[in-house]
Amino acid sequence: MTRSLEGSSVLVTGADGFIGSHLVERLQAEGAHVRALCVYNSNGSHGWLDGIDDRSGIEFMLGDVRDPGLIHAAAAGVETIFHLAALIAIPYSYAAPRSYVETNVLGTVNVLEAARSHGTERMINTSTSEVYGTPDSIPIKVDHALKGQSPYSASKIAADKMCESYAKSFELPVVTLRPFNTFGPRQSMRAVIPVILAQLLSGAETVQLGSVTPQRDFTFVSDTVDGFVKMAEADVEPADVIQLGTGTAVSIGELFEACCEATGVSATVELDPKRVRPAASEVDVLLSDPSQAMARLGWKPERTLTEGLAELAEWMRAHPVADATHYAT
Ligand SMILES: NC(=O)c1ccc[n+]([C@@H]2O[C@H](COP(=O)([O-])OP(=O)(O)OC[C@H]3O[C@@H](n4cnc5c(N)ncnc54)[C@H](O)[C@@H]3O)[C@@H](O)[C@H]2O)c1
């Protein structure tokens, strides 16, 4: 039996971020009452949600997933929890691994405990394709072994496993959505596509990048968000894990060429050693198997990489950054 989000109450953690802010707008359009948990800050900002005009149906809340009492209050009275809050940058996870455990692992445990004590109907945990590390075979099947090749990856594996354990131990209706790389407006300027586009749009003749050989499977953010909605509405079982990806991978070198085409700018790549991951930490290829999401959720990506890059380049032209080279490292 499928569920409908229309008229229901939902909590989104990480609502102030890239994917979370798009998800909040989509849930609003679906007719849900959205409690948007944005990370606490002293100037009262709601991150990317500050820029939206229509705030109807959105209840804003500031807080921190590391605080169990606050998360218990945030989860009161909602039928569905979309848990996206996390520290996500791999380079910063080398510098601050304990922060990743506190936010990504203990933060997820706090959300699980809150869902358990409130009897929440469904919790959607957000995983990442980084949990696979460099795969033994491609396309990567959902049950491929997990490898902690960075502290970020290890923290997300631990969070996924805590969710699995709560489903098995307490019959908590928690499911995990595992997106491969997502891109689109509002993404961190430290992610590879915005880094390339920002430098191209600033007129740089050489673009500073890390290794150009790793391959990634890129999904446009509206498609990723559609996967979250389908995961909330579909007939799924506790502990289910579903991947979201296009089933096509491009190398960072090929991605750079596609960005040049999308912007109409030509440039050359210059290796920035500061962006190169330690050899054993770099994940060579992440390529999804999209058949599972199609079969289980009826999900398939609508936007091609070319279309998505064109839309993002247009958005970035309208939202220029002051110093594109600042983000290149
Ligand atoms: N962007 C991608 O390519 C991608 C791919 C796979 C999975 N994911 C996952 O999707 C989720 C959202 O990522 P994103 O790309 O939108 O990144 P993001 O950094 O824009 O979003 C993460 C959000 O978490 C919030 N946050 C961080 N620490 C917090 C804390 N202690 N308490 C409360 N909120 C906190 C941040 O304020 C931010 O809004 C993450 O769980 C990430 O692991 C992202």
GROMACS .gro file of C-alpha atoms and ligand atoms in nm:
model
  373
    1MET     CA    1   0.000   0.000   0.000
    2THR     CA    2   0.151   0.333  -0.098
    3ARG     CA    3   0.145   0.646   0.119
    4SER     CA    4   0.075   1.005   0.021
    5LEU     CA    5   0.262   1.303   0.159
    6GLU     CA    6  -0.019   1.542   0.076
    7GLY     CA    7  -0.158   1.691   0.395
    8SER     CA    8   0.091   1.502   0.614
    9SER     CA    9   0.352   1.644   0.853
   10VAL     CA   10   0.717   1.583   0.779
   11LEU     CA   11   1.052   1.677   0.931
   12VAL     CA   12   1.352   1.752   0.710
   13THR     CA   13   1.695   1.769   0.877
   14GLY     CA   14   1.962   1.950   0.676
   15ALA     CA   15   1.678   2.161   0.532
   16ASP     CA   16   1.910   2.460   0.496
   17GLY     CA   17   2.150   2.273   0.265
   18PHE     CA   18   2.175   2.197  -0.105
   19ILE     CA   19   1.954   1.889  -0.145
   20GLY     CA   20   1.750   1.962   0.171
   21SER     CA   21   1.635   2.305   0.053
   22HIS     CA   22   1.520   2.167  -0.284
   23LEU     CA   23   1.345   1.883  -0.098
   24VAL     CA   24   1.162   2.130   0.129
   25GLU     CA   25   1.030   2.318  -0.175
   26ARG     CA   26   0.920   1.995  -0.344
   27LEU     CA   27   0.745   1.873  -0.026
   28GLN     CA   28   0.572   2.210   0.003
   29ALA     CA   29   0.452   2.167  -0.356
   30GLU     CA   30   0.327   1.816  -0.267
   31GLY     CA   31   0.104   1.973   0.000
   32ALA     CA   32   0.297   1.850   0.305
   33HIS     CA   33   0.341   2.050   0.625
   34VAL     CA   34   0.720   2.075   0.647
   35ARG     CA   35   0.919   2.127   0.965
   36ALA     CA   36   1.253   2.247   0.830
   37LEU     CA   37   1.539   2.187   1.073
   38CYS     CA   38   1.827   2.418   0.984
   39VAL     CA   39   2.160   2.414   1.165
   40TYR     CA   40   2.167   2.658   1.458
   41ASN     CA   41   2.355   2.981   1.397
   42SER     CA   42   2.356   3.309   1.584
   43ASN     CA   43   2.228   3.522   1.295
   44GLY     CA   44   1.909   3.321   1.249
   45SER     CA   45   1.984   3.218   0.891
   46HIS     CA   46   1.796   2.928   0.734
   47GLY     CA   47   2.064   2.879   0.472
   48TRP     CA   48   1.931   2.835   0.118
   49LEU     CA   49   1.574   2.860   0.247
   50ASP     CA   50   1.636   3.230   0.322
   51GLY     CA   51   1.600   3.290  -0.051
   52ILE     CA   52   1.256   3.136  -0.103
   53ASP     CA   53   0.957   3.368  -0.141
   54ASP     CA   54   0.671   3.132  -0.058
   55ARG     CA   55   0.702   3.015   0.303
   56SER     CA   56   0.352   2.872   0.330
   57GLY     CA   57   0.337   2.531   0.494
   58ILE     CA   58   0.695   2.556   0.621
   59GLU     CA   59   0.775   2.569   0.992
   60PHE     CA   60   1.134   2.680   1.048
   61MET     CA   61   1.341   2.545   1.333
   62LEU     CA   62   1.706   2.600   1.422
   63GLY     CA   63   1.900   2.325   1.595
   64ASP     CA   64   2.170   2.065   1.591
   65VAL     CA   65   2.131   1.692   1.529
   66ARG     CA   66   2.392   1.631   1.798
   67ASP     CA   67   2.140   1.742   2.063
   68PRO     CA   68   1.905   1.452   2.152
   69GLY     CA   69   1.649   1.665   2.338
   70LEU     CA   70   1.616   1.912   2.053
   71ILE     CA   71   1.580   1.632   1.796
   72HIS     CA   72   1.317   1.466   2.014
   73ALA     CA   73   1.119   1.793   2.005
   74ALA     CA   74   1.176   1.837   1.630
   75ALA     CA   75   1.034   1.492   1.554
   76ALA     CA   76   0.716   1.535   1.762
   77GLY     CA   77   0.396   1.503   1.562
   78VAL     CA   78   0.545   1.420   1.223
   79GLU     CA   79   0.462   1.114   1.017
   80THR     CA   80   0.779   1.111   0.807
   81ILE     CA   81   1.137   1.214   0.878
   82PHE     CA   82   1.378   1.292   0.595
   83HIS     CA   83   1.721   1.285   0.759
   84LEU     CA   84   1.975   1.469   0.544
   85ALA     CA   85   2.181   1.666   0.799
   86ALA     CA   86   2.546   1.568   0.778
   87LEU     CA   87   2.898   1.692   0.738
   88ILE     CA   88   2.967   1.602   0.376
   89ALA     CA   89   3.309   1.724   0.261
   90ILE     CA   90   3.564   1.446   0.222
   91PRO     CA   91   3.872   1.674   0.258
   92TYR     CA   92   3.742   1.821   0.586
   93SER     CA   93   3.680   1.467   0.713
   94TYR     CA   94   4.056   1.407   0.698
   95ALA     CA   95   4.106   1.708   0.926
   96ALA     CA   96   3.812   1.663   1.163
   97PRO     CA   97   3.706   1.295   1.176
   98ARG     CA   98   3.560   1.320   1.525
   99SER     CA   99   3.320   1.591   1.406
  100TYR     CA  100   3.196   1.346   1.139
  101VAL     CA  101   3.130   1.077   1.398
  102GLU     CA  102   2.949   1.324   1.624
  103THR     CA  103   2.726   1.470   1.350
  104ASN     CA  104   2.684   1.183   1.105
  105VAL     CA  105   2.677   0.886   1.342
  106LEU     CA  106   2.556   1.018   1.678
  107GLY     CA  107   2.330   1.270   1.503
  108THR     CA  108   2.165   0.981   1.317
  109VAL     CA  109   2.128   0.784   1.640
  110ASN     CA  110   1.948   1.085   1.789
  111VAL     CA  111   1.708   1.092   1.494
  112LEU     CA  112   1.652   0.716   1.523
  113GLU     CA  113   1.580   0.745   1.896
  114ALA     CA  114   1.338   1.030   1.833
  115ALA     CA  115   1.159   0.832   1.561
  116ARG     CA  116   1.140   0.532   1.792
  117SER     CA  117   0.997   0.717   2.088
  118HIS     CA  118   0.740   0.906   1.876
  119GLY     CA  119   0.637   0.601   1.670
  120THR     CA  120   0.719   0.784   1.345
  121GLU     CA  121   0.564   0.606   1.045
  122ARG     CA  122   0.872   0.631   0.821
  123MET     CA  123   1.225   0.762   0.853
  124ILE     CA  124   1.438   0.806   0.543
  125ASN     CA  125   1.810   0.798   0.613
  126THR     CA  126   2.038   0.956   0.353
  127SER     CA  127   2.339   0.746   0.260
  128THR     CA  128   2.593   0.809  -0.018
  129SER     CA  129   2.764   0.609  -0.292
  130GLU     CA  130   3.094   0.690  -0.117
  131VAL     CA  131   3.015   0.402   0.124
  132TYR     CA  132   3.119   0.154  -0.148
  133GLY     CA  133   3.473   0.288  -0.187
  134THR     CA  134   3.641   0.168  -0.507
  135PRO     CA  135   3.408  -0.114  -0.613
  136ASP     CA  136   3.506  -0.472  -0.698
  137SER     CA  137   3.262  -0.468  -0.991
  138ILE     CA  138   3.049  -0.217  -1.182
  139PRO     CA  139   2.774  -0.119  -1.205
  140ILE     CA  140   2.763  -0.125  -0.826
  141LYS     CA  141   2.479  -0.338  -0.695
  142VAL     CA  142   2.310  -0.217  -0.379
  143ASP     CA  143   2.444  -0.507  -0.173
  144HIS     CA  144   2.808  -0.453  -0.279
  145ALA     CA  145   3.049  -0.460   0.018
  146LEU     CA  146   3.100  -0.128   0.201
  147LYS     CA  147   3.450   0.020   0.241
  148GLY     CA  148   3.547   0.315   0.457
  149GLN     CA  149   3.795   0.486   0.225
  150SER     CA  150   3.757   0.823   0.400
  151PRO     CA  151   3.637   0.924   0.746
  152TYR     CA  152   3.329   1.069   0.573
  153SER     CA  153   3.254   0.735   0.410
  154ALA     CA  154   3.314   0.547   0.735
  155SER     CA  155   3.080   0.778   0.926
  156LYS     CA  156   2.804   0.727   0.666
  157ILE     CA  157   2.854   0.348   0.677
  158ALA     CA  158   2.817   0.360   1.056
  159ALA     CA  159   2.501   0.570   1.025
  160ASP     CA  160   2.355   0.331   0.765
  161LYS     CA  161   2.432   0.035   0.990
  162MET     CA  162   2.272   0.202   1.294
  163CYS     CA  163   1.960   0.248   1.082
  164GLU     CA  164   1.969  -0.116   0.977
  165SER     CA  165   2.011  -0.219   1.340
  166TYR     CA  166   1.712  -0.011   1.455
  167ALA     CA  167   1.499  -0.169   1.182
  168LYS     CA  168   1.610  -0.520   1.284
  169SER     CA  169   1.618  -0.469   1.662
  170PHE     CA  170   1.316  -0.245   1.718
  171GLU     CA  171   1.114  -0.287   1.395
  172LEU     CA  172   1.164   0.084   1.337
  173PRO     CA  173   1.032   0.170   0.988
  174VAL     CA  174   1.361   0.325   0.876
  175VAL     CA  175   1.480   0.295   0.515
  176THR     CA  176   1.794   0.422   0.348
  177LEU     CA  177   1.823   0.612   0.023
  178ARG     CA  178   2.170   0.602  -0.129
  179PRO     CA  179   2.224   0.881  -0.384
  180PHE     CA  180   2.525   0.883  -0.612
  181ASN     CA  181   2.675   1.227  -0.687
  182THR     CA  182   2.410   1.497  -0.706
  183PHE     CA  183   2.455   1.837  -0.871
  184GLY     CA  184   2.253   2.151  -0.932
  185PRO     CA  185   2.190   2.504  -0.807
  186ARG     CA  186   2.289   2.572  -0.442
  187GLN     CA  187   2.551   2.297  -0.423
  188SER     CA  188   2.860   2.368  -0.212
  189MET     CA  189   3.114   2.565  -0.411
  190ARG     CA  190   3.369   2.306  -0.303
  191ALA     CA  191   3.205   2.025  -0.505
  192VAL     CA  192   3.365   1.939  -0.837
  193ILE     CA  193   3.102   2.069  -1.081
  194PRO     CA  194   3.059   2.412  -0.917
  195VAL     CA  195   3.438   2.437  -0.884
  196ILE     CA  196   3.481   2.384  -1.258
  197LEU     CA  197   3.190   2.606  -1.364
  198ALA     CA  198   3.283   2.892  -1.130
  199GLN     CA  199   3.635   2.904  -1.267
  200LEU     CA  200   3.517   2.883  -1.630
  201LEU     CA  201   3.256   3.155  -1.576
  202SER     CA  202   3.513   3.382  -1.413
  203GLY     CA  203   3.715   3.371  -1.735
  204ALA     CA  204   4.000   3.154  -1.607
  205GLU     CA  205   4.217   3.014  -1.887
  206THR     CA  206   4.340   2.730  -1.667
  207VAL     CA  207   4.110   2.550  -1.427
  208GLN     CA  208   4.259   2.407  -1.107
  209LEU     CA  209   4.139   2.052  -1.040
  210GLY     CA  210   4.235   1.738  -0.852
  211SER     CA  211   4.272   1.405  -1.028
  212VAL     CA  212   4.084   1.389  -1.362
  213THR     CA  213   4.065   1.010  -1.389
  214PRO     CA  214   3.803   0.916  -1.123
  215GLN     CA  215   3.461   0.842  -1.271
  216ARG     CA  216   3.131   0.948  -1.117
  217ASP     CA  217   2.761   0.903  -1.186
  218PHE     CA  218   2.591   1.247  -1.166
  219THR     CA  219   2.220   1.299  -1.096
  220PHE     CA  220   2.051   1.640  -1.122
  221VAL     CA  221   1.910   1.758  -0.790
  222SER     CA  222   1.543   1.765  -0.899
  223ASP     CA  223   1.574   1.395  -0.985
  224THR     CA  224   1.740   1.315  -0.651
  225VAL     CA  225   1.461   1.499  -0.470
  226ASP     CA  226   1.205   1.303  -0.669
  227GLY     CA  227   1.371   0.987  -0.536
  228PHE     CA  228   1.322   1.108  -0.177
  229VAL     CA  229   0.953   1.171  -0.239
  230LYS     CA  230   0.908   0.831  -0.402
  231MET     CA  231   1.097   0.664  -0.114
  232ALA     CA  232   0.852   0.826   0.129
  233GLU     CA  233   0.546   0.720  -0.068
  234ALA     CA  234   0.644   0.374  -0.197
  235ASP     CA  235   0.570   0.038  -0.045
  236VAL     CA  236   0.908  -0.033   0.119
  237GLU     CA  237   1.016  -0.247   0.413
  238PRO     CA  238   1.220  -0.149   0.722
  239ALA     CA  239   1.597  -0.169   0.650
  240ASP     CA  240   1.547  -0.142   0.272
  241VAL     CA  241   1.832   0.037   0.095
  242ILE     CA  242   1.771   0.188  -0.247
  243GLN     CA  243   2.030   0.352  -0.474
  244LEU     CA  244   1.971   0.661  -0.684
  245GLY     CA  245   2.191   0.711  -0.988
  246THR     CA  246   2.172   0.739  -1.366
  247GLY     CA  247   2.371   0.427  -1.457
  248THR     CA  248   2.620   0.636  -1.658
  249ALA     CA  249   2.960   0.745  -1.530
  250VAL     CA  250   3.192   1.012  -1.670
  251SER     CA  251   3.553   1.083  -1.575
  252ILE     CA  252   3.632   1.420  -1.420
  253GLY     CA  253   3.826   1.496  -1.740
  254GLU     CA  254   3.514   1.426  -1.950
  255LEU     CA  255   3.307   1.627  -1.704
  256PHE     CA  256   3.543   1.922  -1.751
  257GLU     CA  257   3.490   1.905  -2.130
  258ALA     CA  258   3.112   1.892  -2.078
  259CYS     CA  259   3.134   2.201  -1.854
  260CYS     CA  260   3.332   2.384  -2.124
  261GLU     CA  261   3.055   2.300  -2.372
  262ALA     CA  262   2.780   2.406  -2.130
  263THR     CA  263   2.942   2.746  -2.075
  264GLY     CA  264   3.085   2.799  -2.424
  265VAL     CA  265   3.423   2.866  -2.261
  266SER     CA  266   3.743   2.682  -2.345
  267ALA     CA  267   4.021   2.636  -2.093
  268THR     CA  268   4.284   2.384  -1.991
  269VAL     CA  269   4.311   2.181  -1.672
  270GLU     CA  270   4.593   2.234  -1.424
  271LEU     CA  271   4.645   1.977  -1.150
  272ASP     CA  272   4.612   2.125  -0.803
  273PRO     CA  273   4.794   1.883  -0.570
  274LYS     CA  274   4.591   2.015  -0.275
  275ARG     CA  275   4.276   1.868  -0.433
  276VAL     CA  276   4.424   1.522  -0.488
  277ARG     CA  277   4.303   1.267  -0.230
  278PRO     CA  278   4.554   1.027  -0.072
  279ALA     CA  279   4.593   0.739  -0.323
  280ALA     CA  280   4.430   0.469  -0.112
  281SER     CA  281   4.145   0.704  -0.017
  282GLU     CA  282   4.052   0.805  -0.372
  283VAL     CA  283   3.752   0.615  -0.510
  284ASP     CA  284   3.825   0.530  -0.874
  285VAL     CA  285   3.473   0.477  -1.002
  286LEU     CA  286   3.118   0.512  -0.871
  287LEU     CA  287   2.861   0.383  -1.118
  288SER     CA  288   2.511   0.293  -1.005
  289ASP     CA  289   2.275   0.020  -1.108
  290PRO     CA  290   1.954   0.220  -1.173
  291SER     CA  291   1.735  -0.086  -1.229
  292GLN     CA  292   1.665  -0.127  -0.856
  293ALA     CA  293   1.517   0.223  -0.808
  294MET     CA  294   1.313   0.177  -1.125
  295ALA     CA  295   1.172  -0.155  -1.005
  296ARG     CA  296   1.114  -0.056  -0.642
  297LEU     CA  297   1.020   0.312  -0.668
  298GLY     CA  298   0.928   0.365  -1.033
  299TRP     CA  299   1.211   0.623  -1.032
  300LYS     CA  300   1.426   0.719  -1.324
  301PRO     CA  301   1.625   1.036  -1.383
  302GLU     CA  302   1.459   1.286  -1.616
  303ARG     CA  303   1.747   1.529  -1.667
  304THR     CA  304   2.061   1.443  -1.867
  305LEU     CA  305   2.405   1.561  -1.756
  306THR     CA  306   2.414   1.805  -2.049
  307GLU     CA  307   2.074   1.953  -1.960
  308GLY     CA  308   2.163   1.976  -1.592
  309LEU     CA  309   2.497   2.145  -1.658
  310ALA     CA  310   2.328   2.402  -1.883
  311GLU     CA  311   2.071   2.482  -1.613
  312LEU     CA  312   2.335   2.503  -1.343
  313ALA     CA  313   2.563   2.725  -1.555
  314GLU     CA  314   2.270   2.962  -1.612
  315TRP     CA  315   2.197   2.970  -1.238
  316MET     CA  316   2.563   3.033  -1.158
  317ARG     CA  317   2.575   3.322  -1.407
  318ALA     CA  318   2.289   3.477  -1.210
  319HIS     CA  319   2.459   3.400  -0.877
  320PRO     CA  320   2.829   3.475  -0.937
  321VAL     CA  321   3.083   3.405  -0.664
  322ALA     CA  322   3.326   3.679  -0.566
  323ASP     CA  323   3.644   3.477  -0.611
  324ALA     CA  324   3.618   3.147  -0.799
  325THR     CA  325   3.980   3.051  -0.731
  326HIS     CA  326   3.913   3.069  -0.355
  327TYR     CA  327   3.714   2.743  -0.381
  328ALA     CA  328   3.960   2.565  -0.605
  329THR     CA  329   4.148   2.408  -0.317
  330LIG     N1  330   2.564   1.622  -0.274
  330LIG     C1  331   2.585   1.496  -0.308
  330LIG     O1  332   2.640   1.466  -0.416
  330LIG     C2  333   2.542   1.383  -0.216
  330LIG     C3  334   2.552   1.252  -0.265
  330LIG     C4  335   2.512   1.148  -0.182
  330LIG     C5  336   2.463   1.173  -0.055
  330LIG     N2  337   2.455   1.300  -0.010
  330LIG     C6  338   2.400   1.321   0.125
  330LIG     O2  339   2.291   1.409   0.114
  330LIG     C7  340   2.275   1.482   0.236
  330LIG     C8  341   2.267   1.631   0.205
  330LIG     O3  342   2.391   1.670   0.146
  330LIG     P1  343   2.409   1.805   0.061
  330LIG     O4  344   2.486   1.771  -0.059
  330LIG     O5  345   2.278   1.875   0.048
  330LIG     O6  346   2.508   1.885   0.157
  330LIG     P2  347   2.488   2.017   0.244
  330LIG     O7  348   2.615   2.038   0.318
  330LIG     O8  349   2.439   2.128   0.159
  330LIG     O9  350   2.374   1.972   0.343
  330LIG     C9  351   2.399   1.918   0.471
  330LIG    C10  352   2.319   1.997   0.572
  330LIG    O10  353   2.340   1.944   0.702
  330LIG    C11  354   2.342   2.053   0.792
  330LIG     N3  355   2.416   2.015   0.911
  330LIG    C12  356   2.549   1.988   0.923
  330LIG     N4  357   2.579   1.960   1.050
  330LIG    C13  358   2.464   1.971   1.122
  330LIG    C14  359   2.430   1.954   1.258
  330LIG     N5  360   2.524   1.922   1.348
  330LIG     N6  361   2.302   1.971   1.295
  330LIG    C15  362   2.207   2.006   1.205
  330LIG     N7  363   2.232   2.023   1.074
  330LIG    C16  364   2.360   2.005   1.033
  330LIG    C17  365   2.412   2.165   0.717
  330LIG    O11  366   2.378   2.291   0.772
  330LIG    C18  367   2.359   2.144   0.576
  330LIG    O12  368   2.245   2.221   0.554
  330LIG    C19  369   2.394   1.442   0.324
  330LIG    O13  370   2.349   1.344   0.416
  330LIG    C20  371   2.494   1.382   0.226
  330LIG    O14  372   2.576   1.287   0.290
  330LIG    C21  373   2.493   1.407  -0.088
   0.00000   0.00000   0.00000
